[in-house]
Amino acid sequence: MTGIICAMESELQAVLEHVNEEKTRQVGQVRIHYGMLDGKKVAACLSGVGKVNAAMATTILCQDPEIERIVNVGVAGGLKEEQSVGDLVISDEVAQADFDTSPIDGEAGIGLVFKVDEGLVEKACLAAHSLNIPYRIGGVATQDLFMSREEDYKKLLGRFPESACSEMEGGAVAQVATAFNKPFLVLRTLSDVAVHNDNPLEFSEFAKMASRQAANVIRAFCALI
């Protein structure tokens, strides 16, 4: 069974449109929707925005012995000039970019980085190709921060220059899944691009569209599992 974690209601609802729901389970503030997605068992839930919410939801899913893998799906902000709204980022590594103990640990204290299961990356690429969606394999940078200021962008890219997108949950999902020995993947459709001058406007206008596209990707991905 694939565990699917979404941060926002629009992201979750876009996924659930394709799920033949069989039951729900409430654990704390997290409601898990169990069902079939094109013949494959899934358990989808809403985490809420931010790393603490994402960590709670991932912990709850990982305690279910039927969950074989975790996929964090949704929207994110692109970090490269050549990117466009609607592009897909398939994670090959995920960093908690705002983790910083460098005053005592030096450079080794900047960021926590988690490698993504290569088999899941391969299947995500096949899914994107089948949908003819432009995609990039790259790093996902997680911060409890919506990127809107130039100084935020410069700081992040100065530390993690290979990052393809910035969001607020993937790093926590990666850390918890790794602790439970569950393979994980972070899929992000771009709702905005940080280097574009109208970045906040892009997010407001395109988040729902990006959520629907992300749901299409997870549907195609699950068909390959």
mmCIF file of C-alpha atoms in Angstrom:
data_model
loop_
_atom_site.group_PDB
_atom_site.id
_atom_site.type_symbol
_atom_site.label_atom_id
_atom_site.label_comp_id
_atom_site.label_asym_id
_atom_site.label_seq_id
_atom_site.Cartn_x
_atom_site.Cartn_y
_atom_site.Cartn_z
ATOM 1 C CA MET A 1 0.000 0.000 0.000
ATOM 2 C CA THR A 2 1.173 3.513 -0.816
ATOM 3 C CA GLY A 3 0.818 6.235 1.799
ATOM 4 C CA ILE A 4 0.097 9.623 0.233
ATOM 5 C CA ILE A 5 0.614 12.839 2.193
ATOM 6 C CA CYS A 6 -0.703 16.231 1.039
ATOM 7 C CA ALA A 7 -0.170 19.517 2.858
ATOM 8 C CA MET A 8 -3.200 21.445 1.604
ATOM 9 C CA GLU A 9 -6.859 20.545 1.239
ATOM 10 C CA SER A 10 -6.829 21.373 -2.479
ATOM 11 C CA GLU A 11 -3.968 18.894 -2.992
ATOM 12 C CA LEU A 12 -5.736 16.120 -1.069
ATOM 13 C CA GLN A 13 -9.085 16.630 -2.775
ATOM 14 C CA ALA A 14 -7.419 16.489 -6.184
ATOM 15 C CA VAL A 15 -6.063 13.041 -5.244
ATOM 16 C CA LEU A 16 -9.294 11.796 -3.654
ATOM 17 C CA GLU A 17 -11.228 12.576 -6.840
ATOM 18 C CA HIS A 18 -9.542 9.490 -8.280
ATOM 19 C CA VAL A 19 -9.802 7.244 -5.178
ATOM 20 C CA ASN A 20 -12.573 4.720 -4.638
ATOM 21 C CA GLU A 21 -12.746 5.347 -0.897
ATOM 22 C CA GLU A 22 -13.487 2.354 1.353
ATOM 23 C CA LYS A 23 -12.998 3.674 4.870
ATOM 24 C CA THR A 24 -11.488 6.473 6.933
ATOM 25 C CA ARG A 25 -9.555 6.486 10.189
ATOM 26 C CA GLN A 26 -8.985 9.461 12.465
ATOM 27 C CA VAL A 27 -5.772 9.678 14.505
ATOM 28 C CA GLY A 28 -5.474 12.959 16.358
ATOM 29 C CA GLN A 29 -6.000 15.686 13.788
ATOM 30 C CA VAL A 30 -5.093 13.414 10.860
ATOM 31 C CA ARG A 31 -7.882 11.702 8.894
ATOM 32 C CA ILE A 32 -6.653 8.872 6.684
ATOM 33 C CA HIS A 33 -8.663 7.925 3.596
ATOM 34 C CA TYR A 34 -8.223 4.268 2.566
ATOM 35 C CA GLY A 35 -9.256 3.055 -0.855
ATOM 36 C CA MET A 36 -8.267 2.027 -4.348
ATOM 37 C CA LEU A 37 -6.548 4.265 -6.853
ATOM 38 C CA ASP A 38 -6.862 2.614 -10.265
ATOM 39 C CA GLY A 39 -6.750 -0.806 -8.646
ATOM 40 C CA LYS A 40 -3.907 -0.043 -6.226
ATOM 41 C CA LYS A 41 -4.315 0.283 -2.451
ATOM 42 C CA VAL A 42 -3.616 3.749 -1.089
ATOM 43 C CA ALA A 43 -3.967 5.605 2.193
ATOM 44 C CA ALA A 44 -4.148 9.359 1.642
ATOM 45 C CA CYS A 45 -4.156 12.048 4.308
ATOM 46 C CA LEU A 46 -3.937 15.781 4.885
ATOM 47 C CA SER A 47 -0.965 16.783 7.011
ATOM 48 C CA GLY A 48 -1.331 20.539 7.079
ATOM 49 C CA VAL A 49 1.410 22.991 6.137
ATOM 50 C CA GLY A 50 4.866 22.880 7.691
ATOM 51 C CA LYS A 51 7.388 20.364 8.957
ATOM 52 C CA VAL A 52 5.783 19.550 12.312
ATOM 53 C CA ASN A 53 2.430 18.747 10.699
ATOM 54 C CA ALA A 54 4.167 16.679 8.018
ATOM 55 C CA ALA A 55 6.174 14.755 10.624
ATOM 56 C CA MET A 56 3.027 13.895 12.595
ATOM 57 C CA ALA A 57 1.180 12.628 9.529
ATOM 58 C CA THR A 58 4.153 10.599 8.322
ATOM 59 C CA THR A 59 4.633 9.003 11.737
ATOM 60 C CA ILE A 60 0.978 7.938 11.822
ATOM 61 C CA LEU A 61 1.147 6.407 8.333
ATOM 62 C CA CYS A 62 4.459 4.660 8.989
ATOM 63 C CA GLN A 63 3.003 2.877 12.023
ATOM 64 C CA ASP A 64 0.580 1.056 9.711
ATOM 65 C CA PRO A 65 2.339 -2.211 8.743
ATOM 66 C CA GLU A 66 0.495 -2.291 5.411
ATOM 67 C CA ILE A 67 2.143 0.947 4.265
ATOM 68 C CA GLU A 68 5.071 -0.029 2.038
ATOM 69 C CA ARG A 69 6.138 3.410 0.787
ATOM 70 C CA ILE A 70 5.442 7.080 1.429
ATOM 71 C CA VAL A 71 4.832 9.671 -1.287
ATOM 72 C CA ASN A 72 4.558 13.348 -0.420
ATOM 73 C CA VAL A 73 2.733 15.000 -3.303
ATOM 74 C CA GLY A 74 1.662 18.580 -3.912
ATOM 75 C CA VAL A 75 2.862 21.971 -5.053
ATOM 76 C CA ALA A 76 6.091 23.903 -4.561
ATOM 77 C CA GLY A 77 7.991 26.976 -5.686
ATOM 78 C CA GLY A 78 10.560 26.561 -8.436
ATOM 79 C CA LEU A 79 14.074 27.922 -7.992
ATOM 80 C CA LYS A 80 15.421 28.029 -11.559
ATOM 81 C CA GLU A 81 14.874 30.759 -14.142
ATOM 82 C CA GLU A 82 14.088 28.239 -16.877
ATOM 83 C CA GLN A 83 11.293 26.594 -14.879
ATOM 84 C CA SER A 84 7.608 27.267 -15.522
ATOM 85 C CA VAL A 85 4.409 26.877 -13.570
ATOM 86 C CA GLY A 86 3.129 23.322 -14.079
ATOM 87 C CA ASP A 87 6.573 21.726 -14.352
ATOM 88 C CA LEU A 88 7.208 18.677 -12.169
ATOM 89 C CA VAL A 89 10.106 18.168 -9.766
ATOM 90 C CA ILE A 90 10.961 14.563 -8.925
ATOM 91 C CA SER A 91 13.159 14.414 -5.856
ATOM 92 C CA ASP A 92 16.443 12.549 -5.844
ATOM 93 C CA GLU A 93 17.304 14.011 -2.453
ATOM 94 C CA VAL A 94 15.440 16.079 0.119
ATOM 95 C CA ALA A 95 17.044 18.576 2.484
ATOM 96 C CA GLN A 96 15.840 20.201 5.649
ATOM 97 C CA ALA A 97 17.438 23.418 4.463
ATOM 98 C CA ASP A 98 16.749 25.523 7.551
ATOM 99 C CA PHE A 99 18.379 23.040 9.942
ATOM 100 C CA ASP A 100 21.481 24.865 11.175
ATOM 101 C CA THR A 101 23.825 23.905 14.006
ATOM 102 C CA SER A 102 26.843 25.426 12.233
ATOM 103 C CA PRO A 103 27.899 27.630 15.205
ATOM 104 C CA ILE A 104 28.994 24.429 16.968
ATOM 105 C CA ASP A 105 29.303 21.921 14.115
ATOM 106 C CA GLY A 106 30.636 24.058 11.263
ATOM 107 C CA GLU A 107 29.600 23.298 7.677
ATOM 108 C CA ALA A 108 28.491 19.801 8.668
ATOM 109 C CA GLY A 109 25.729 21.374 10.735
ATOM 110 C CA ILE A 110 24.000 22.998 7.762
ATOM 111 C CA GLY A 111 21.007 21.012 6.552
ATOM 112 C CA LEU A 112 19.858 17.427 6.923
ATOM 113 C CA VAL A 113 19.871 15.586 3.590
ATOM 114 C CA PHE A 114 18.009 12.357 2.784
ATOM 115 C CA LYS A 115 18.420 10.288 -0.383
ATOM 116 C CA VAL A 116 15.325 9.109 -2.249
ATOM 117 C CA ASP A 117 14.735 5.507 -3.291
ATOM 118 C CA GLU A 118 16.045 5.189 -6.857
ATOM 119 C CA GLY A 119 13.330 2.753 -7.914
ATOM 120 C CA LEU A 120 10.617 5.232 -6.942
ATOM 121 C CA VAL A 121 12.412 8.002 -8.834
ATOM 122 C CA GLU A 122 12.500 5.822 -11.942
ATOM 123 C CA LYS A 123 8.775 5.086 -11.743
ATOM 124 C CA ALA A 124 7.972 8.770 -11.235
ATOM 125 C CA CYS A 125 9.944 9.628 -14.368
ATOM 126 C CA LEU A 126 7.975 7.029 -16.326
ATOM 127 C CA ALA A 127 4.734 8.496 -14.976
ATOM 128 C CA ALA A 128 5.702 12.029 -16.001
ATOM 129 C CA HIS A 129 6.768 10.821 -19.429
ATOM 130 C CA SER A 130 3.451 9.019 -19.932
ATOM 131 C CA LEU A 131 1.597 12.269 -19.174
ATOM 132 C CA ASN A 132 3.937 14.380 -21.323
ATOM 133 C CA ILE A 133 4.676 16.657 -18.350
ATOM 134 C CA PRO A 134 7.982 18.581 -18.309
ATOM 135 C CA TYR A 135 9.978 17.353 -15.329
ATOM 136 C CA ARG A 136 13.323 17.737 -13.626
ATOM 137 C CA ILE A 137 15.037 15.306 -11.260
ATOM 138 C CA GLY A 138 16.582 17.349 -8.490
ATOM 139 C CA GLY A 139 16.830 18.339 -4.871
ATOM 140 C CA VAL A 140 13.857 19.478 -2.824
ATOM 141 C CA ALA A 141 14.637 22.082 -0.166
ATOM 142 C CA THR A 142 12.333 22.201 2.849
ATOM 143 C CA GLN A 143 11.962 25.263 5.054
ATOM 144 C CA ASP A 144 9.169 26.596 7.252
ATOM 145 C CA LEU A 145 9.124 29.590 4.931
ATOM 146 C CA PHE A 146 7.296 30.718 1.781
ATOM 147 C CA MET A 147 9.992 32.028 -0.550
ATOM 148 C CA SER A 148 9.124 35.622 -1.479
ATOM 149 C CA ARG A 149 12.162 37.768 -0.653
ATOM 150 C CA GLU A 150 15.369 37.971 -2.655
ATOM 151 C CA GLU A 151 17.486 37.435 0.446
ATOM 152 C CA ASP A 152 15.663 34.159 1.179
ATOM 153 C CA TYR A 153 16.383 32.939 -2.338
ATOM 154 C CA LYS A 154 20.079 33.909 -2.184
ATOM 155 C CA LYS A 155 20.568 32.241 1.208
ATOM 156 C CA LEU A 156 18.966 28.978 0.105
ATOM 157 C CA LEU A 157 20.788 28.730 -3.214
ATOM 158 C CA GLY A 158 24.040 29.695 -1.514
ATOM 159 C CA ARG A 159 23.741 26.641 0.701
ATOM 160 C CA PHE A 160 21.913 24.224 -1.620
ATOM 161 C CA PRO A 161 22.675 25.358 -5.188
ATOM 162 C CA GLU A 162 21.358 22.139 -6.758
ATOM 163 C CA SER A 163 17.867 22.513 -5.274
ATOM 164 C CA ALA A 164 15.121 22.515 -7.888
ATOM 165 C CA CYS A 165 12.261 23.667 -5.667
ATOM 166 C CA SER A 166 11.418 24.950 -2.213
ATOM 167 C CA GLU A 167 8.509 23.782 -0.047
ATOM 168 C CA MET A 168 7.580 23.203 3.587
ATOM 169 C CA GLU A 169 7.015 19.479 4.248
ATOM 170 C CA GLY A 170 9.268 17.126 2.274
ATOM 171 C CA GLY A 171 12.262 17.214 4.608
ATOM 172 C CA ALA A 172 10.156 16.119 7.567
ATOM 173 C CA VAL A 173 8.485 13.368 5.534
ATOM 174 C CA ALA A 174 11.911 12.149 4.426
ATOM 175 C CA GLN A 175 13.380 12.098 7.933
ATOM 176 C CA VAL A 176 10.469 10.217 9.496
ATOM 177 C CA ALA A 177 10.135 7.727 6.630
ATOM 178 C CA THR A 178 13.865 7.039 6.827
ATOM 179 C CA ALA A 179 13.587 6.425 10.581
ATOM 180 C CA PHE A 180 10.865 3.833 9.897
ATOM 181 C CA ASN A 181 12.817 2.263 7.001
ATOM 182 C CA LYS A 182 10.066 3.159 4.536
ATOM 183 C CA PRO A 183 11.119 4.184 1.015
ATOM 184 C CA PHE A 184 9.862 7.663 0.208
ATOM 185 C CA LEU A 185 9.446 10.055 -2.685
ATOM 186 C CA VAL A 186 8.597 13.755 -2.899
ATOM 187 C CA LEU A 187 6.722 14.905 -6.017
ATOM 188 C CA ARG A 188 6.125 18.605 -6.544
ATOM 189 C CA THR A 189 4.285 20.438 -9.311
ATOM 190 C CA LEU A 190 5.369 24.075 -9.531
ATOM 191 C CA SER A 191 2.695 26.584 -8.600
ATOM 192 C CA ASP A 192 5.140 29.504 -8.744
ATOM 193 C CA VAL A 193 8.809 30.234 -9.427
ATOM 194 C CA ALA A 194 10.795 32.204 -6.851
ATOM 195 C CA VAL A 195 12.852 34.140 -9.392
ATOM 196 C CA HIS A 196 9.744 35.453 -11.154
ATOM 197 C CA ASN A 197 8.759 38.934 -9.980
ATOM 198 C CA ASP A 198 5.098 37.978 -9.539
ATOM 199 C CA ASN A 199 5.844 34.901 -7.408
ATOM 200 C CA PRO A 200 3.066 35.310 -4.749
ATOM 201 C CA LEU A 201 0.522 36.097 -7.465
ATOM 202 C CA GLU A 202 1.561 33.004 -9.396
ATOM 203 C CA PHE A 203 0.960 30.844 -6.335
ATOM 204 C CA SER A 204 -2.527 32.230 -5.697
ATOM 205 C CA GLU A 205 -3.535 31.834 -9.337
ATOM 206 C CA PHE A 206 -2.019 28.461 -10.145
ATOM 207 C CA ALA A 207 -2.047 26.412 -6.896
ATOM 208 C CA LYS A 208 -5.301 24.595 -7.739
ATOM 209 C CA MET A 209 -4.155 23.815 -11.276
ATOM 210 C CA ALA A 210 -0.829 22.534 -9.957
ATOM 211 C CA SER A 211 -2.662 20.390 -7.386
ATOM 212 C CA ARG A 212 -4.681 18.709 -10.132
ATOM 213 C CA GLN A 213 -1.562 18.024 -12.162
ATOM 214 C CA ALA A 214 0.201 16.602 -9.094
ATOM 215 C CA ALA A 215 -2.774 14.280 -8.559
ATOM 216 C CA ASN A 216 -2.519 13.067 -12.151
ATOM 217 C CA VAL A 217 1.145 12.273 -11.585
ATOM 218 C CA ILE A 218 0.500 10.261 -8.423
ATOM 219 C CA ARG A 219 -2.245 8.377 -10.249
ATOM 220 C CA ALA A 220 0.126 7.440 -13.079
ATOM 221 C CA PHE A 221 2.860 6.658 -10.560
ATOM 222 C CA CYS A 222 0.692 4.289 -8.509
ATOM 223 C CA ALA A 223 -0.264 2.427 -11.705
ATOM 224 C CA LEU A 224 3.402 1.463 -12.026
ATOM 225 C CA ILE A 225 3.828 0.163 -8.455
#
